[in-house]
XYZ file of N, CA, C and O in Angstrom:
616
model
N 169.389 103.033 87.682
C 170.559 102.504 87.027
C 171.662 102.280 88.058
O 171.564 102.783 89.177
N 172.879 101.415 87.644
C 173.666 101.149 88.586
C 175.276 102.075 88.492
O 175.671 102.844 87.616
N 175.757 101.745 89.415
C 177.214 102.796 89.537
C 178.263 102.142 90.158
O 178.176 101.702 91.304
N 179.073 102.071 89.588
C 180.327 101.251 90.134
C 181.254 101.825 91.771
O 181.436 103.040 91.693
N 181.615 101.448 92.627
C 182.658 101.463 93.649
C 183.758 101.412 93.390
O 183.766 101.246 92.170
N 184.933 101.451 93.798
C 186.590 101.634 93.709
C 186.621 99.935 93.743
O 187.614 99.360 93.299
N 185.555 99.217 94.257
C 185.947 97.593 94.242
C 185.313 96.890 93.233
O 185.177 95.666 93.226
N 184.744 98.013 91.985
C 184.183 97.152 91.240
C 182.515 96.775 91.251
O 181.650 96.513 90.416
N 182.618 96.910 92.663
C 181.360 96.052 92.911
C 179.851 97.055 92.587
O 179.952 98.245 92.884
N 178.942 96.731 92.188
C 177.767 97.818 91.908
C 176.554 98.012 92.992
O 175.873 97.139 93.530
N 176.498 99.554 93.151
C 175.183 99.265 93.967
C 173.959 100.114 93.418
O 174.301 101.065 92.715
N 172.548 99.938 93.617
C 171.738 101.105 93.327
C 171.673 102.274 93.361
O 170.900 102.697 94.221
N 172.192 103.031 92.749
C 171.852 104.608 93.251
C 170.482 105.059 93.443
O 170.199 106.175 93.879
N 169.595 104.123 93.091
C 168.447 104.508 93.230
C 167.883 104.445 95.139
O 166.864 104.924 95.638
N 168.758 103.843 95.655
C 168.655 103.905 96.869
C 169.349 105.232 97.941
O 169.115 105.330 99.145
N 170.044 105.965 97.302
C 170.725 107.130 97.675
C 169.495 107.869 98.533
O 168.355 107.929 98.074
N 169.774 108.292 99.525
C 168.625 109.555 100.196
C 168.624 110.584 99.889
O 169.640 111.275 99.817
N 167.204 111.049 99.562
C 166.885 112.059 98.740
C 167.500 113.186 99.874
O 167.815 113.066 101.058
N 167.516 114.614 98.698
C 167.982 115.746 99.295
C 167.188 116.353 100.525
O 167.681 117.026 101.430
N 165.515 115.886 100.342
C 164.865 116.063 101.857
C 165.271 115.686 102.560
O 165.096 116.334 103.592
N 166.242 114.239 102.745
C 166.989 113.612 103.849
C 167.952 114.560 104.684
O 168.094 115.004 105.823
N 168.412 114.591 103.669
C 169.490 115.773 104.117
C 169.559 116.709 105.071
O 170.418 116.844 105.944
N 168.411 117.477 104.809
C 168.318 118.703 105.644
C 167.291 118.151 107.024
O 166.979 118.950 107.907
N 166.987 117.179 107.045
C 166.617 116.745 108.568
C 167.168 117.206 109.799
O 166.653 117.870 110.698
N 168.049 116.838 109.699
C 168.805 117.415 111.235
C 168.614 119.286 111.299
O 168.269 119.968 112.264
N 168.976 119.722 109.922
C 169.076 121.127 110.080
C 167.229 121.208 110.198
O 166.963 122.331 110.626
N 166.440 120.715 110.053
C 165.339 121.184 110.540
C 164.868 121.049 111.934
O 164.084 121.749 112.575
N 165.596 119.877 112.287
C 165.265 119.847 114.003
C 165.582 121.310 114.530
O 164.808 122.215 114.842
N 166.759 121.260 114.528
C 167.072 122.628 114.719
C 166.491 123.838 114.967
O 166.594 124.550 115.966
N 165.537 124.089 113.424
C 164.958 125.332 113.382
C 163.673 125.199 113.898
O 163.113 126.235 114.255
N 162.882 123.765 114.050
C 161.946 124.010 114.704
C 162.072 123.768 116.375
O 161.004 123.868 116.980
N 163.157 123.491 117.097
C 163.146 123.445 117.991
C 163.443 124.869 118.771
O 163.340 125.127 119.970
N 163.820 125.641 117.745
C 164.343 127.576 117.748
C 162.607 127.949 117.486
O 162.167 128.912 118.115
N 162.054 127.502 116.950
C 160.400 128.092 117.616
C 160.076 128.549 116.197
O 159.363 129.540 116.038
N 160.534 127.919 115.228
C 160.469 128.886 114.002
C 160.245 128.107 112.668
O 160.988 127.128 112.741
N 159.704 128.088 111.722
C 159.225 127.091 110.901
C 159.561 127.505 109.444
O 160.136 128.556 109.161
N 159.117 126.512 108.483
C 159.930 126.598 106.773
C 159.412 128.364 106.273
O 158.385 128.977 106.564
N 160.447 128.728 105.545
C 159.898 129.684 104.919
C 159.583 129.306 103.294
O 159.880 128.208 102.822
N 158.948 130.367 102.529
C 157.881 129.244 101.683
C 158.775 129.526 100.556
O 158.267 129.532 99.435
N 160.085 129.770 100.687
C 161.046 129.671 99.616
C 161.769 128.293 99.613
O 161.958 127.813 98.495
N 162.262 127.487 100.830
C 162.612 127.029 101.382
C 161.317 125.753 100.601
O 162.270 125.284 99.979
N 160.687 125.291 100.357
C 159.453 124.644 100.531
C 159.827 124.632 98.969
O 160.392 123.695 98.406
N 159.410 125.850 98.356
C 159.660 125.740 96.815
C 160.799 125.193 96.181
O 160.921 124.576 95.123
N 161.757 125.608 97.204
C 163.048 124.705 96.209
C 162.969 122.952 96.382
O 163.409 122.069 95.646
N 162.271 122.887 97.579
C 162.396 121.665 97.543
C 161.388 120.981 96.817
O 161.631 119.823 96.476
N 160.481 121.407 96.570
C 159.380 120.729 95.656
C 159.552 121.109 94.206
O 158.566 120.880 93.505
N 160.569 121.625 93.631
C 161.212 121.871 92.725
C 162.318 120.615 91.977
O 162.509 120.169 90.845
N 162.944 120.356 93.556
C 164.033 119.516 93.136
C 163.726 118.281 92.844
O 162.882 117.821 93.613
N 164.077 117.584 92.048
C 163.574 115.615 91.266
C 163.866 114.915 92.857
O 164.959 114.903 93.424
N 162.630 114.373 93.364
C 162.148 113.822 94.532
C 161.551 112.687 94.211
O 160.415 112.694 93.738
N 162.336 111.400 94.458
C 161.402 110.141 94.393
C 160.658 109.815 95.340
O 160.810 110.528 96.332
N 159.685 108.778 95.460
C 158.825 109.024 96.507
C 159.444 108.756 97.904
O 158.599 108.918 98.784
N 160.456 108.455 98.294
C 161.416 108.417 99.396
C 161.657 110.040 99.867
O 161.820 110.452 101.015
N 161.633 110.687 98.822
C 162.233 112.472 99.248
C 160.744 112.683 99.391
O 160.391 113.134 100.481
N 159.664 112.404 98.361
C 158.353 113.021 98.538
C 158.115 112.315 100.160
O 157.623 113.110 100.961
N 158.298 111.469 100.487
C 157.796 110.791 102.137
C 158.212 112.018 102.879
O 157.383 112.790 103.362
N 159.757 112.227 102.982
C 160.598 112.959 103.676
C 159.856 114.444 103.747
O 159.602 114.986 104.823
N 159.575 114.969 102.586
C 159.191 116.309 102.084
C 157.634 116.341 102.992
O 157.384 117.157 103.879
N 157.051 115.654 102.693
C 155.691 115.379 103.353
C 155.719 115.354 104.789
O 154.629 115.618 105.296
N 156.554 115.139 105.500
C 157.112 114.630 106.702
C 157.345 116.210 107.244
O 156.805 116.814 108.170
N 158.136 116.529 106.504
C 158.737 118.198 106.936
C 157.538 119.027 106.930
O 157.438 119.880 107.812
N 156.342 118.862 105.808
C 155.264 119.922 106.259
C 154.230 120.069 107.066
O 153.463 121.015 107.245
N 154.351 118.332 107.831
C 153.993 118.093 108.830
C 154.146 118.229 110.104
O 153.268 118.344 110.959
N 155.444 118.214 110.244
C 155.982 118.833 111.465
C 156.365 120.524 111.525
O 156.878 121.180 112.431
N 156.008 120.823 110.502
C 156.546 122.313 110.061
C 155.080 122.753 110.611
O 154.948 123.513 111.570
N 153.938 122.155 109.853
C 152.266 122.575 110.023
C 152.263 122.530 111.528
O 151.844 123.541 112.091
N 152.800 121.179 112.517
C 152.530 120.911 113.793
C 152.863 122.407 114.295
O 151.931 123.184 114.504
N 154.190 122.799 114.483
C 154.711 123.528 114.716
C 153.956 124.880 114.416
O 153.630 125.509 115.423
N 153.642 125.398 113.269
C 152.911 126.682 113.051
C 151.786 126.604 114.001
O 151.594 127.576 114.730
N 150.694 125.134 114.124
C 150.058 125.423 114.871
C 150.255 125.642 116.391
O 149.666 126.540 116.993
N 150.853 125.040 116.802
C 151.661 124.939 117.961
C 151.784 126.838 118.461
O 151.373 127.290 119.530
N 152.474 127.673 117.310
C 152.980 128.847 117.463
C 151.455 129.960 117.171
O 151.615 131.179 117.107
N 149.770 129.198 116.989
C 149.010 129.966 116.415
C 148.954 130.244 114.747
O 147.973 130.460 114.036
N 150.483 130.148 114.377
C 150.035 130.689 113.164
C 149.010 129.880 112.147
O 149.559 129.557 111.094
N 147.380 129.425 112.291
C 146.631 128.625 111.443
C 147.324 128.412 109.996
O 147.695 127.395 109.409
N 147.344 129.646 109.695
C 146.966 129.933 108.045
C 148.177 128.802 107.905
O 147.893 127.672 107.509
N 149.328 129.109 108.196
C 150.717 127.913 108.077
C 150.564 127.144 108.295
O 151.273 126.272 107.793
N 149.636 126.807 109.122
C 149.817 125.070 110.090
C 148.610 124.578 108.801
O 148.811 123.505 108.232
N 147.800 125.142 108.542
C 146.624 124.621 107.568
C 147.348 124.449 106.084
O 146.937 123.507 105.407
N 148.169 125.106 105.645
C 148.708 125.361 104.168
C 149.626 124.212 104.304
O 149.517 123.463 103.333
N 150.408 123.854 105.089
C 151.635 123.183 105.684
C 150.947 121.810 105.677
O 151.726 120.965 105.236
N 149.854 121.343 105.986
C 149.170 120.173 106.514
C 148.530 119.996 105.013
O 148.616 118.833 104.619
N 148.003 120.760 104.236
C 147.274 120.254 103.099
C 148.172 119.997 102.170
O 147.922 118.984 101.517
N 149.345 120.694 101.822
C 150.621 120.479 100.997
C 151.117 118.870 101.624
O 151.576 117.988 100.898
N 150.948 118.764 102.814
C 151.479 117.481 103.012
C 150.862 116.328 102.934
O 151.546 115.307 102.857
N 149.314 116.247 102.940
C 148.575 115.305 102.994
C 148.363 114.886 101.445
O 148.087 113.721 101.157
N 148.506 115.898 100.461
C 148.692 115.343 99.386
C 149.786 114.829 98.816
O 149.631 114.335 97.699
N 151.070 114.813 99.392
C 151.952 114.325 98.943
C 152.250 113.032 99.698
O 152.975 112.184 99.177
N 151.528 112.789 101.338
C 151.503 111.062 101.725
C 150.483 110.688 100.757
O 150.631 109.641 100.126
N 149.737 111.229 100.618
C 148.719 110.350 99.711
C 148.978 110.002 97.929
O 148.207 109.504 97.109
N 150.426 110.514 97.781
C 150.638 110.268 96.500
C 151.653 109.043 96.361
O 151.898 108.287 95.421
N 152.206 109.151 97.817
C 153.373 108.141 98.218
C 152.626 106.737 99.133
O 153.225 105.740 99.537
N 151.499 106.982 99.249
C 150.223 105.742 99.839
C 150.492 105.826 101.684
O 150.178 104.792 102.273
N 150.950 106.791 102.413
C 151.243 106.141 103.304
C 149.996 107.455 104.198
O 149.929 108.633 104.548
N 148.942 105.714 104.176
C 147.834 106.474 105.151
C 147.860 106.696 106.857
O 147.008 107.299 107.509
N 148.719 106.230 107.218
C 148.638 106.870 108.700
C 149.426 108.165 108.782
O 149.189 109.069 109.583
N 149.991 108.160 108.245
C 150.716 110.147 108.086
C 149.426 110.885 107.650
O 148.989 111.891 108.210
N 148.838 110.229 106.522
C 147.704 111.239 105.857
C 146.567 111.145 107.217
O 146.023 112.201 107.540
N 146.301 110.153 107.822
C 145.376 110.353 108.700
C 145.987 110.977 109.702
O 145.087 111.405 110.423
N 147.008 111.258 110.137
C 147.376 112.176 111.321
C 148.049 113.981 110.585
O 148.582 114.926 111.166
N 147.694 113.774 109.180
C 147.584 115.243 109.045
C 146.497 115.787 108.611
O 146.458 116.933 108.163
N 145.515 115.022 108.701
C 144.005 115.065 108.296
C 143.558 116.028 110.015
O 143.061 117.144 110.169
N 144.026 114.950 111.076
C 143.857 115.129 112.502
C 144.280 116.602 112.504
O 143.521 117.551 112.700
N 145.443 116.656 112.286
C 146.237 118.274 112.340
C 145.110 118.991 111.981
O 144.532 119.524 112.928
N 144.609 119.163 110.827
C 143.769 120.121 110.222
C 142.652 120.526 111.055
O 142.214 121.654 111.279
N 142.227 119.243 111.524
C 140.820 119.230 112.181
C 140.849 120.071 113.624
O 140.014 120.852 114.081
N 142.326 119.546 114.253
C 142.647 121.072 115.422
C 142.729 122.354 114.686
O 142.054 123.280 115.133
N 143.463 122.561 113.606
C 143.165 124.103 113.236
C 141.650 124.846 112.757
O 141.296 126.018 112.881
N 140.962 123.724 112.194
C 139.893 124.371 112.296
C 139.269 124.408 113.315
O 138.809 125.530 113.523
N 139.016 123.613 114.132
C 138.858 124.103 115.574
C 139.040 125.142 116.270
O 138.175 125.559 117.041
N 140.657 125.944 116.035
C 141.158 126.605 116.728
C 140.671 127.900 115.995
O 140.469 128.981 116.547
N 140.506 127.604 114.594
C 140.095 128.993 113.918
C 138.294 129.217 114.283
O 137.612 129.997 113.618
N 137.817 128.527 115.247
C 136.216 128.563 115.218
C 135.511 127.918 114.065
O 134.423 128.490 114.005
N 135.575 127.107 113.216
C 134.971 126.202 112.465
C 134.888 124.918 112.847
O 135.716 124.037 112.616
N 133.628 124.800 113.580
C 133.496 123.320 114.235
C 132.699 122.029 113.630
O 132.330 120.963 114.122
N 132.596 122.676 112.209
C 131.538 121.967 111.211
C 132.649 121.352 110.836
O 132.931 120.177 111.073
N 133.578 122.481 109.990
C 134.997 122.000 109.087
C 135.927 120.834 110.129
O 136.609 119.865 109.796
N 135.739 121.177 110.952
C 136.962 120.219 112.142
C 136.368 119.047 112.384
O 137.005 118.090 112.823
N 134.520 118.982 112.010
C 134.406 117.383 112.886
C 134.510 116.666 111.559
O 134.864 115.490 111.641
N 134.266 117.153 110.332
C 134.221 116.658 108.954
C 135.708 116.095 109.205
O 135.882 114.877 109.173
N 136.928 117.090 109.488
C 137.680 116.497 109.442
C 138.699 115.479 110.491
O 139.774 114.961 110.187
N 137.910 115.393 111.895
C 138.027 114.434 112.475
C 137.556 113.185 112.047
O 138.068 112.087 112.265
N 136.257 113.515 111.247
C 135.877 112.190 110.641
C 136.398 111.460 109.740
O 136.245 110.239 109.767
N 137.071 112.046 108.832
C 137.909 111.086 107.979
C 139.125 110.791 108.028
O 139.684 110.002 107.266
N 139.841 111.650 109.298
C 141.151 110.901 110.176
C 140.258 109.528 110.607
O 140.667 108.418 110.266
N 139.020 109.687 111.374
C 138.857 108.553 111.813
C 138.617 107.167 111.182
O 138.754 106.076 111.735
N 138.186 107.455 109.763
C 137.857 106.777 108.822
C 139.342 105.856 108.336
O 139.510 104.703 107.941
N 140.186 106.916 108.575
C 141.322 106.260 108.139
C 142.112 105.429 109.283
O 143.108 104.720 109.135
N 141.504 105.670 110.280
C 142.360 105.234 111.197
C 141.879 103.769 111.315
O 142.646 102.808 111.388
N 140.387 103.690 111.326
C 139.558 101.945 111.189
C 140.092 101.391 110.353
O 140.593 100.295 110.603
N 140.181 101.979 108.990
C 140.486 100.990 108.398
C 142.022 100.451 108.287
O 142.533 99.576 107.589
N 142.530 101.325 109.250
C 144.038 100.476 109.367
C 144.303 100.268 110.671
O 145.405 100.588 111.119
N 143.194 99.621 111.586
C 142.893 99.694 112.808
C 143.779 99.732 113.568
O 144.343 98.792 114.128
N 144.012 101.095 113.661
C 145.087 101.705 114.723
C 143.938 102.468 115.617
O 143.409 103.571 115.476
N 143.770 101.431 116.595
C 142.635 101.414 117.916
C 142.821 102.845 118.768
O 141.849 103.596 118.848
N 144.308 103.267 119.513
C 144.547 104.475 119.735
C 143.770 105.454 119.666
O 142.923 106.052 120.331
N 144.645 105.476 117.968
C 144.375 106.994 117.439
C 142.960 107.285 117.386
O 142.484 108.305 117.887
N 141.970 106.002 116.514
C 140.750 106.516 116.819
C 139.641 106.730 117.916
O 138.504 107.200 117.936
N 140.530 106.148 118.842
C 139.952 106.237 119.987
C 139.806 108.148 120.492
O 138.786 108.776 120.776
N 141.366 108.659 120.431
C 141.431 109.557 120.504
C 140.794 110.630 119.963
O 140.336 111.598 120.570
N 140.784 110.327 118.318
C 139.731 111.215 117.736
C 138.490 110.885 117.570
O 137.889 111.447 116.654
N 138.003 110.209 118.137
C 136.455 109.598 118.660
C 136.603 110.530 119.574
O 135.715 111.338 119.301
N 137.416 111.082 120.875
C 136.885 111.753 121.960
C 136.802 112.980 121.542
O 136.025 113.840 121.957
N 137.898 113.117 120.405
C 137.720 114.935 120.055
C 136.294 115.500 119.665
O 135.809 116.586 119.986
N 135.446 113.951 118.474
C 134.570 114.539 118.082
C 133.238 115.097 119.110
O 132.568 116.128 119.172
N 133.286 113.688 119.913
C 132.849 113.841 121.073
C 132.453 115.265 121.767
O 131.358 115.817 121.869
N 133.372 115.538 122.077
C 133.969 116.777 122.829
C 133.256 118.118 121.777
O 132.592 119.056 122.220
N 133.538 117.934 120.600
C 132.874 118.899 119.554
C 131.721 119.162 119.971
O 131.285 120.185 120.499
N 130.954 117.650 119.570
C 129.817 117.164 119.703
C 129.117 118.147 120.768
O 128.204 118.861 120.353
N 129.430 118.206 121.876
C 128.857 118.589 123.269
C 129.059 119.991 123.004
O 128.041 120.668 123.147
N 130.222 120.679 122.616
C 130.423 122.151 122.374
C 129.159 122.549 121.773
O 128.270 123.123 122.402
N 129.087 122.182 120.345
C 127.926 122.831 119.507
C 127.278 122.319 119.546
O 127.108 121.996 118.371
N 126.093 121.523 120.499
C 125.209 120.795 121.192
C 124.526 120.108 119.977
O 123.428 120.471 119.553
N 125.056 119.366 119.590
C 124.995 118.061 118.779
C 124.597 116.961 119.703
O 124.481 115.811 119.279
């Protein structure tokens, strides 16, 4: 619906940035302090009325939140963080986030010793990556599987 200005003139509020917007900067912040969402923090925001602009944003944060846990070891976070987020790009359609938190996953299972679970899920980063032929990325996770490949003598 629309909302008037002091000039009369109307604009969308539906274009307003969601409250995930918001706290962007204050998240640089905390993950650049070495330290990631706490899962209260997570709940309010998936609580609060999020159009798919805040769900992008929100999705965005548990991605770099997941990067980050893994980054710090903590799996269990970086894995919980990455699956919370891949379902919410995938509710908002935007498959190269979902294929690069698909990727995320596939290093944590890696890192947790599951090299079955990690090439499964290198494979359908890669899947996603052809079909939106972003040459790169699958190049890249072509070498990871690779690399698997030779580990557990595949």
């Amino acid at each position: 619906h629309l909302i008037g200005n002091k000039n009369g003139n109307k604009s969308a509020q539906k274009n307003r940035p969601s409250k995930a917007f918001f706290i962007g900067p204050q998240l640089y912040c905390f993950w650049r302090g070495g330290l990631h969402l706490s899962a209260e923090l997570l709940f309010y925001l998936q609580l609060s009325e999020l159009g798919p602009a805040g769900k992008w944003h929100l999705a965005l944060a548990l991605y770099w939140d997941g990067a980050v846990a893994y980054r710090q070891g903590d799996y269990t976070a970086a894995r919980s963080r990455g699956q919370e987020g891949i379902a919410l790009f995938r509710q908002v359609g935007d498959r190269r986030l979902t294929a690069a938190t698909i990727e995320l996953l596939g290093h944590v299972a890696e890192r947790q010793g599951d090299p079955v679970a990690a090439r499964s899920l290198y494979q359908e980063a890669l899947r996603e990556y052809h079909f939106m032929a972003w040459k790169q990325e699958a190049m890249w996770v072509t070498g990871f599987i690779a690399l698997l490949d030779y580990a557990i003598g595949d």
